[in-house]
Coordinates of N, CA and C in Angstrom, one line a residue:
M11 N 71.4 116.3 94.2 CA 72.4 115.7 94.1 C 73.3 115.8 94.8
N12 N 74.0 116.6 94.6 CA 75.2 117.4 95.4 C 74.9 117.3 96.7
T13 N 73.9 117.9 97.7 CA 73.2 118.1 98.9 C 73.0 116.0 99.9
I14 N 72.3 115.6 98.6 CA 72.3 114.1 99.4 C 73.9 113.7 99.7
K15 N 74.6 113.9 98.5 CA 76.4 113.4 98.5 C 76.7 113.7 99.9
N16 N 76.7 115.0 99.6 CA 77.5 115.8 101.4 C 77.2 115.5 102.5
F17 N 75.3 115.3 102.8 CA 75.0 115.0 103.7 C 75.4 113.4 103.9
L18 N 75.4 112.2 102.9 CA 76.1 111.4 102.7 C 77.8 111.2 103.5
V19 N 78.1 111.8 103.1 CA 79.8 112.0 103.1 C 79.6 112.5 105.2
A20 N 78.8 113.6 105.2 CA 79.0 114.0 107.0 C 78.5 112.7 107.5
V21 N 77.5 112.4 107.5 CA 77.1 111.1 108.2 C 78.2 110.1 108.5
A22 N 78.6 109.3 106.8 CA 79.8 108.4 107.4 C 80.9 109.2 108.2
V23 N 81.3 110.6 108.0 CA 82.1 110.8 108.9 C 81.9 110.8 110.6
L24 N 80.8 111.4 110.3 CA 80.4 111.4 112.6 C 79.8 109.4 113.1
L25 N 79.7 108.6 112.1 CA 79.8 107.1 112.3 C 81.4 106.8 112.5
A26 N 82.3 107.3 111.8 CA 83.9 107.0 111.8 C 84.4 107.3 112.9
G27 N 84.0 108.8 113.0 CA 84.1 109.1 114.8 C 83.8 108.4 115.8
H28 N 82.9 107.5 115.6 CA 82.4 107.0 116.8 C 82.6 105.5 116.7
A29 N 83.0 105.1 115.9 CA 83.6 103.5 115.9 C 84.2 103.1 116.8
S30 N 83.8 102.1 117.4 CA 84.8 101.5 118.1 C 86.0 101.2 117.7
A31 N 86.8 101.0 118.7 CA 88.6 100.3 118.0 C 88.5 99.3 118.0
Q32 N 89.8 99.0 117.3 CA 90.0 97.7 116.8 C 90.1 97.0 117.8
T33 N 91.6 97.7 119.2 CA 92.4 97.5 119.9 C 92.3 98.1 120.3
D34 N 92.5 98.2 121.6 CA 93.6 99.1 122.9 C 94.1 99.2 123.2
K35 N 94.7 100.1 123.3 CA 96.3 100.3 123.3 C 97.2 99.6 124.2
A36 N 96.6 99.1 125.1 CA 97.2 98.2 125.6 C 97.8 96.5 124.9
T37 N 96.7 96.5 124.3 CA 96.8 95.1 123.1 C 97.5 95.7 121.7
T38 N 97.7 97.1 121.7 CA 98.0 97.3 120.4 C 99.5 97.0 120.5
A39 N 99.8 98.0 122.1 CA 101.5 97.9 122.3 C 102.2 96.1 122.6
R40 N 100.9 95.8 122.9 CA 101.6 94.7 123.5 C 102.0 93.1 122.1
L41 N 101.2 93.7 120.9 CA 101.2 93.2 119.9 C 102.4 93.3 118.8
V42 N 102.5 94.8 118.8 CA 104.0 95.0 118.2 C 105.1 95.1 119.0
D43 N 105.6 95.1 120.2 CA 106.2 94.8 121.1 C 106.8 93.4 121.1
A44 N 105.6 92.6 120.6 CA 106.3 91.1 120.8 C 106.2 90.6 118.9
K45 N 106.4 91.4 118.4 CA 106.5 91.4 116.8 C 105.5 89.6 116.3
T46 N 104.6 90.0 116.9 CA 103.8 89.1 116.4 C 101.8 89.3 116.1
L47 N 102.1 89.8 115.0 CA 100.4 90.9 114.7 C 100.1 90.6 113.3
V48 N 98.5 90.2 112.9 CA 98.3 90.2 111.7 C 97.9 91.6 111.2
F49 N 97.6 92.2 109.3 CA 97.6 93.3 108.9 C 96.2 92.6 108.3
N50 N 95.0 93.2 109.1 CA 94.1 93.0 107.7 C 94.0 93.9 106.8
A51 N 94.0 93.4 105.5 CA 93.8 94.6 104.2 C 92.2 95.0 104.0
T52 N 91.6 96.1 104.1 CA 90.2 96.4 104.0 C 90.2 96.8 102.8
T53 N 91.3 97.6 102.0 CA 91.2 98.8 101.2 C 92.6 98.7 100.5
A54 N 93.0 98.8 99.2 CA 93.9 99.1 98.5 C 93.8 100.5 97.6
M55 N 94.9 101.2 97.5 CA 95.1 102.3 96.7 C 96.6 102.4 96.1
P56 N 96.3 102.0 95.1 CA 97.1 101.8 94.1 C 97.5 103.3 94.0
L57 N 99.1 103.8 94.1 CA 99.7 104.7 93.9 C 100.6 105.1 92.0
A58 N 100.4 106.7 91.9 CA 100.7 107.2 90.8 C 100.2 106.2 89.5
N59 N 99.1 106.1 89.2 CA 98.3 105.6 88.6 C 97.3 105.3 88.1
A60 N 96.8 106.9 86.9 CA 96.1 107.5 86.9 C 95.2 106.9 85.4
D61 N 95.7 105.8 85.2 CA 95.1 104.6 84.2 C 93.7 103.9 85.1
I62 N 94.1 103.4 86.4 CA 93.6 102.9 87.0 C 92.2 103.5 88.0
N63 N 93.1 104.8 88.5 CA 92.0 105.5 88.7 C 90.7 106.0 87.9
A64 N 91.1 106.2 86.6 CA 90.5 106.3 85.7 C 89.3 105.4 85.7
V65 N 89.7 104.1 85.2 CA 88.5 102.9 85.0 C 88.4 102.8 86.3
L66 N 88.1 102.9 87.7 CA 87.6 103.0 89.1 C 86.3 103.6 88.8
S67 N 86.9 105.1 88.5 CA 85.8 106.2 88.5 C 84.6 106.1 87.5
K68 N 84.8 105.3 87.0 CA 83.7 105.1 86.0 C 83.2 103.3 86.2
I69 N 83.2 103.0 87.5 CA 82.4 101.6 88.1 C 81.5 101.9 88.9
P70 N 80.3 101.9 88.7 CA 79.5 102.0 89.3 C 79.6 101.6 90.9
G71 N 79.9 103.0 91.6 CA 80.3 102.7 93.1 C 82.0 103.2 93.1
G72 N 81.9 102.7 92.0 CA 83.8 103.2 92.4 C 84.3 104.2 92.9
Q73 N 85.3 103.9 93.4 CA 85.9 105.3 94.3 C 87.1 106.2 93.8
G74 N 87.4 106.5 92.6 CA 89.1 106.7 92.2 C 89.7 106.3 92.8
G75 N 90.8 105.6 92.7 CA 92.0 105.6 93.8 C 91.8 104.5 95.2
N76 N 91.2 104.0 95.3 CA 90.5 103.3 96.6 C 89.9 102.5 95.9
I77 N 90.2 101.1 96.1 CA 89.6 99.6 96.1 C 89.3 98.6 97.3
M78 N 87.8 98.9 97.4 CA 87.6 97.9 98.7 C 87.8 96.5 98.6
L79 N 88.2 95.7 99.2 CA 88.8 94.6 99.4 C 88.0 93.9 100.7
S80 N 86.9 92.9 100.0 CA 86.7 92.3 100.5 C 86.7 90.7 101.1
G81 N 85.9 90.0 102.3 CA 85.9 88.7 102.4 C 87.2 88.8 103.3
G82 N 87.9 89.5 103.7 CA 88.9 89.6 105.1 C 90.0 88.4 105.1
Q83 N 90.2 88.4 103.4 CA 91.6 87.2 103.2 C 92.7 87.4 103.0
Y84 N 92.4 89.0 102.6 CA 94.1 89.5 102.0 C 94.7 90.2 103.4
Q85 N 95.6 89.4 103.7 CA 96.5 89.4 105.3 C 98.3 89.9 105.1
L86 N 98.7 90.2 106.0 CA 99.8 90.1 106.4 C 100.6 89.6 107.3
V87 N 101.1 88.3 107.6 CA 100.8 88.2 109.1 C 102.4 88.1 109.7
I88 N 102.9 88.4 110.5 CA 103.9 88.6 111.0 C 104.2 88.0 112.2
G89 N 105.3 87.2 112.4 CA 105.5 86.6 113.3 C 106.9 86.8 113.7
K90 N 107.3 86.0 114.9 CA 108.8 86.7 115.4 C 109.8 85.7 114.7
D91 N 109.8 84.6 113.7 CA 110.9 84.4 113.0 C 110.6 84.1 111.6
S92 N 109.0 85.0 111.7 CA 109.1 84.7 109.9 C 107.4 85.3 109.4
I93 N 107.4 85.8 107.8 CA 106.1 87.0 107.4 C 105.5 86.2 106.3
E94 N 104.5 85.9 106.5 CA 103.5 86.2 105.5 C 102.4 87.1 104.7
A95 N 103.0 87.2 103.5 CA 101.8 88.0 102.9 C 100.9 87.5 101.9
Y96 N 99.8 87.6 102.0 CA 98.7 87.5 101.0 C 97.9 88.5 100.6
L97 N 98.5 89.8 99.1 CA 97.5 90.9 99.2 C 97.5 91.0 97.9
P98 N 96.2 91.3 97.3 CA 96.4 91.8 96.0 C 97.2 92.8 95.5
Y99 N 97.7 93.2 94.4 CA 98.8 94.1 93.3 C 97.0 94.7 92.6
Y100 N 97.9 96.5 92.1 CA 96.7 96.5 91.6 C 98.0 98.2 91.2
G101 N 98.2 97.6 89.5 CA 99.4 98.7 89.5 C 99.8 98.2 88.0
R102 N 100.9 99.0 87.7 CA 102.0 98.5 86.1 C 103.4 98.1 87.1
A103 N 103.9 97.3 86.6 CA 104.4 96.3 86.6 C 105.8 97.0 85.6
F104 N 107.0 97.3 86.0 CA 108.0 97.1 85.2 C 109.0 96.4 84.5
S105 N 108.5 95.0 84.9 CA 109.4 93.7 84.2 C 108.1 92.9 84.3
P106 N 107.9 91.8 83.3 CA 107.0 90.6 83.7 C 107.7 89.7 84.3
P107 N 105.9 89.1 84.9 CA 106.3 88.2 85.7 C 107.5 87.1 85.8
T108 N 108.3 86.3 86.3 CA 109.1 85.1 85.8 C 108.4 83.9 86.2
R109 N 107.0 84.1 87.3 CA 106.6 82.6 87.4 C 105.0 83.2 87.1
D110 N 104.0 82.2 87.4 CA 102.7 82.0 87.3 C 102.1 83.5 86.7
I111 N 102.0 83.6 85.7 CA 101.4 85.0 85.0 C 99.7 85.3 86.0
N112 N 99.3 84.3 86.1 CA 98.1 84.6 87.2 C 97.8 84.5 88.6
D113 N 99.0 84.4 89.0 CA 99.5 84.8 90.6 C 100.3 86.1 90.9
S114 N 99.9 87.2 90.5 CA 100.2 88.3 90.1 C 100.1 89.1 92.0
G115 N 99.5 88.6 92.6 CA 99.3 89.5 93.8 C 100.8 89.7 94.4
I116 N 100.8 90.0 96.2 CA 102.1 90.3 96.4 C 102.1 89.2 97.8
K117 N 102.5 87.7 97.3 CA 103.0 86.7 97.9 C 103.7 86.1 98.5
F118 N 104.0 85.7 99.4 CA 105.5 85.7 99.9 C 105.8 85.3 101.3
K119 N 106.6 84.1 101.1 CA 106.8 83.6 103.0 C 108.4 84.1 102.8
S120 N 108.8 84.3 104.3 CA 109.8 85.2 104.4 C 110.6 84.8 105.6
K121 N 112.2 84.0 105.9 CA 112.1 83.7 107.3 C 113.6 84.5 107.5
D122 N 113.6 85.6 106.4 CA 114.6 86.6 106.6 C 114.7 87.6 106.6
F123 N 114.4 88.3 107.9 CA 113.6 90.1 107.8 C 114.0 90.8 108.4
E124 N 114.5 91.8 108.2 CA 114.8 92.9 109.3 C 113.5 93.8 110.1
Y125 N 112.9 93.7 110.9 CA 111.9 94.2 111.7 C 112.3 95.6 112.6
T126 N 112.1 96.6 112.5 CA 112.3 97.6 113.4 C 110.7 98.3 113.6
S127 N 111.0 98.8 114.6 CA 109.7 99.3 114.8 C 110.0 100.8 116.1
K128 N 109.4 101.7 115.8 CA 109.8 102.9 116.7 C 108.0 104.3 116.8
K129 N 108.5 104.4 118.1 CA 107.1 105.2 117.9 C 107.0 106.6 118.1
N130 N 106.0 107.7 117.2 CA 106.7 108.7 116.8 C 105.8 109.6 117.3
K131 N 106.1 111.0 117.7 CA 105.0 111.7 118.8 C 103.8 111.6 118.8
K132 N 102.8 111.3 117.8 CA 101.8 111.1 118.0 C 101.0 110.0 118.2
G133 N 102.3 109.0 119.4 CA 102.0 107.8 119.8 C 101.9 106.5 118.6
N134 N 102.1 106.7 117.3 CA 101.7 105.3 116.3 C 103.2 104.8 116.1
W135 N 102.8 103.4 116.0 CA 104.1 102.8 115.6 C 104.0 102.8 114.1
I136 N 105.3 103.2 113.8 CA 106.0 103.2 112.8 C 107.1 101.5 112.5
I137 N 106.7 100.5 112.0 CA 107.3 99.6 112.0 C 108.1 99.1 110.1
S138 N 109.5 99.2 109.9 CA 109.6 98.8 108.6 C 109.8 97.7 108.1
I139 N 110.1 96.7 107.4 CA 110.1 95.4 107.1 C 110.5 95.6 106.2
D140 N 111.9 94.5 106.4 CA 112.8 94.2 105.0 C 112.9 92.9 105.2
P141 N 112.4 92.4 104.3 CA 112.8 90.7 103.4 C 113.3 91.1 102.8
K142 N 114.6 89.7 103.1 CA 115.5 89.4 102.2 C 115.8 88.7 101.8
D143 N 114.8 87.7 101.5 CA 114.9 86.2 100.4 C 113.3 86.6 99.7
T144 N 113.4 87.4 99.5 CA 112.6 87.8 98.3 C 112.2 88.6 97.1
R145 N 112.3 88.4 95.7 CA 112.8 88.2 94.8 C 111.5 89.7 94.4
D146 N 110.9 90.1 95.0 CA 109.9 91.6 94.1 C 109.7 92.6 95.7
V147 N 109.2 91.7 96.6 CA 109.2 93.4 97.4 C 110.5 93.5 98.5
Q148 N 110.6 95.4 98.0 CA 111.9 95.5 98.9 C 112.0 95.7 100.3
S149 N 110.7 96.4 100.7 CA 110.0 97.0 101.7 C 109.2 97.4 101.9
M150 N 108.6 97.4 103.6 CA 107.1 97.6 104.0 C 107.3 98.8 105.2
T151 N 106.4 99.3 105.1 CA 106.3 100.1 106.1 C 104.6 99.7 106.7
L152 N 104.8 99.5 107.9 CA 103.4 100.0 108.1 C 103.3 100.2 109.9
T153 N 101.9 101.4 109.4 CA 102.4 102.2 110.8 C 100.4 102.0 111.1
V154 N 100.8 101.8 112.6 CA 99.9 101.4 113.3 C 99.3 102.5 114.5
T155 N 98.5 102.8 114.6 CA 97.4 103.8 115.1 C 97.2 102.8 117.2
Q156 N 97.2 103.9 117.8 CA 97.0 103.2 118.9 C 95.8 102.3 119.3
N157 N 95.2 102.2 118.2 CA 93.8 102.1 118.1 C 93.7 100.8 117.3
G158 N 94.6 100.5 116.5 CA 94.6 99.1 116.0 C 94.6 99.6 114.5
Y159 N 94.3 100.6 114.0 CA 94.0 100.9 112.9 C 95.6 101.1 112.2
A160 N 95.5 100.6 110.7 CA 97.0 100.3 110.0 C 96.8 101.0 108.9
S161 N 98.0 100.9 108.1 CA 98.5 101.8 106.7 C 99.5 100.8 106.5
L162 N 99.5 100.3 105.6 CA 100.9 99.3 105.1 C 100.9 99.9 103.6
H163 N 102.4 100.5 103.6 CA 103.1 100.6 102.0 C 104.1 99.8 101.8
V164 N 103.9 99.2 100.7 CA 105.0 98.0 99.9 C 105.4 99.1 99.1
N165 N 106.6 98.8 98.9 CA 107.5 99.2 97.7 C 108.3 98.1 97.4
S166 N 108.5 97.9 95.6 CA 108.8 96.8 95.0 C 109.9 96.9 94.0
N167 N 110.7 95.9 93.8 CA 112.1 96.1 93.0 C 111.4 96.1 91.4
Y168 N 110.0 95.7 91.1 CA 109.3 95.7 89.6 C 108.3 96.1 89.5
R169 N 107.7 96.9 90.5 CA 106.2 97.5 90.7 C 106.2 98.7 91.1
Q170 N 105.0 99.6 90.6 CA 104.7 100.3 91.4 C 104.3 100.4 93.0
P171 N 104.7 101.2 93.4 CA 104.1 101.2 95.1 C 102.6 100.9 95.3
I172 N 102.3 100.1 96.3 CA 100.9 100.5 96.8 C 100.8 100.4 98.2
S173 N 99.8 101.3 98.5 CA 99.3 101.1 99.9 C 98.2 100.4 100.2
F174 N 98.1 99.9 101.7 CA 96.6 99.3 102.0 C 96.4 99.8 103.3
N175 N 95.0 100.4 103.5 CA 94.9 100.4 105.0 C 93.9 99.1 105.2
G176 N 93.9 99.1 107.0 CA 93.6 97.7 107.6 C 93.4 98.5 108.9
F177 N 93.5 97.2 109.9 CA 93.9 96.9 111.1 C 94.8 95.5 111.2
I178 N 94.9 95.9 112.3 CA 95.8 94.9 113.4 C 95.1 93.7 114.0
S179 N 95.1 92.9 113.9 CA 94.6 91.7 115.1 C 95.5 90.7 115.2
E180 N 95.0 89.9 116.6 CA 96.7 89.0 117.1 C 96.5 88.0 115.9
P181 N 97.5 87.1 115.9 CA 97.4 86.0 114.9 C 96.5 84.7 115.5
A182 N 95.9 84.1 114.5 CA 95.5 82.5 115.4 C 95.9 82.1 115.8
K183 N 95.5 81.3 117.0 CA 96.2 80.4 117.8 C 96.0 78.8 117.5
K184 N 96.8 78.2 116.8 CA 96.7 77.3 116.3 C 96.6 76.1 116.9
Q185 N 95.5 75.4 116.4 CA 95.2 74.4 117.2 C 95.7 73.2 116.8
A186 N 95.9 72.4 118.3 CA 96.6 70.9 118.3 C 95.6 70.3 117.7
S187 N 96.4 68.8 116.9 CA 95.6 68.2 116.1 C 95.4 66.9 117.7
K188 N 94.4 66.5 117.1 CA 93.8 65.0 117.9 C 94.8 64.0 117.6

């Protein structure tokens, strides 16, 4: 059983190495510089939460620590003058929500925020986003590779931090109404 598991891991690593890039270097640079991009979350990783990891490891196909997100609806949309987040949340809250208890994800729209980006030595972009008009989210750090793969770390005022992996893409063009 262990041999099969090791073989499958090796195959997955090889396939991941040959996977095509999400965006090319020029497109990635253009999106980051223009401050208009969409982060599409594919996995969520609750941080420092042994209880969630214990439950996930007991679920068939569960990978203690990583939660696969399907459907492509979990996004952080960054525009020049606004940010819109629609992300799930898994973890512990330090105070009860003041809004609808069934609406427990990271969901907000912000028009007052700071956006700074810098390139590190490896050529990846580190984007810091500090929303000023949201109650819960304190800061977000988006790390984007040259090929468009990205990770998002969210710090909250009232919850444990959470991270997401995914990729960036261009925002959808708004269709003109007829």
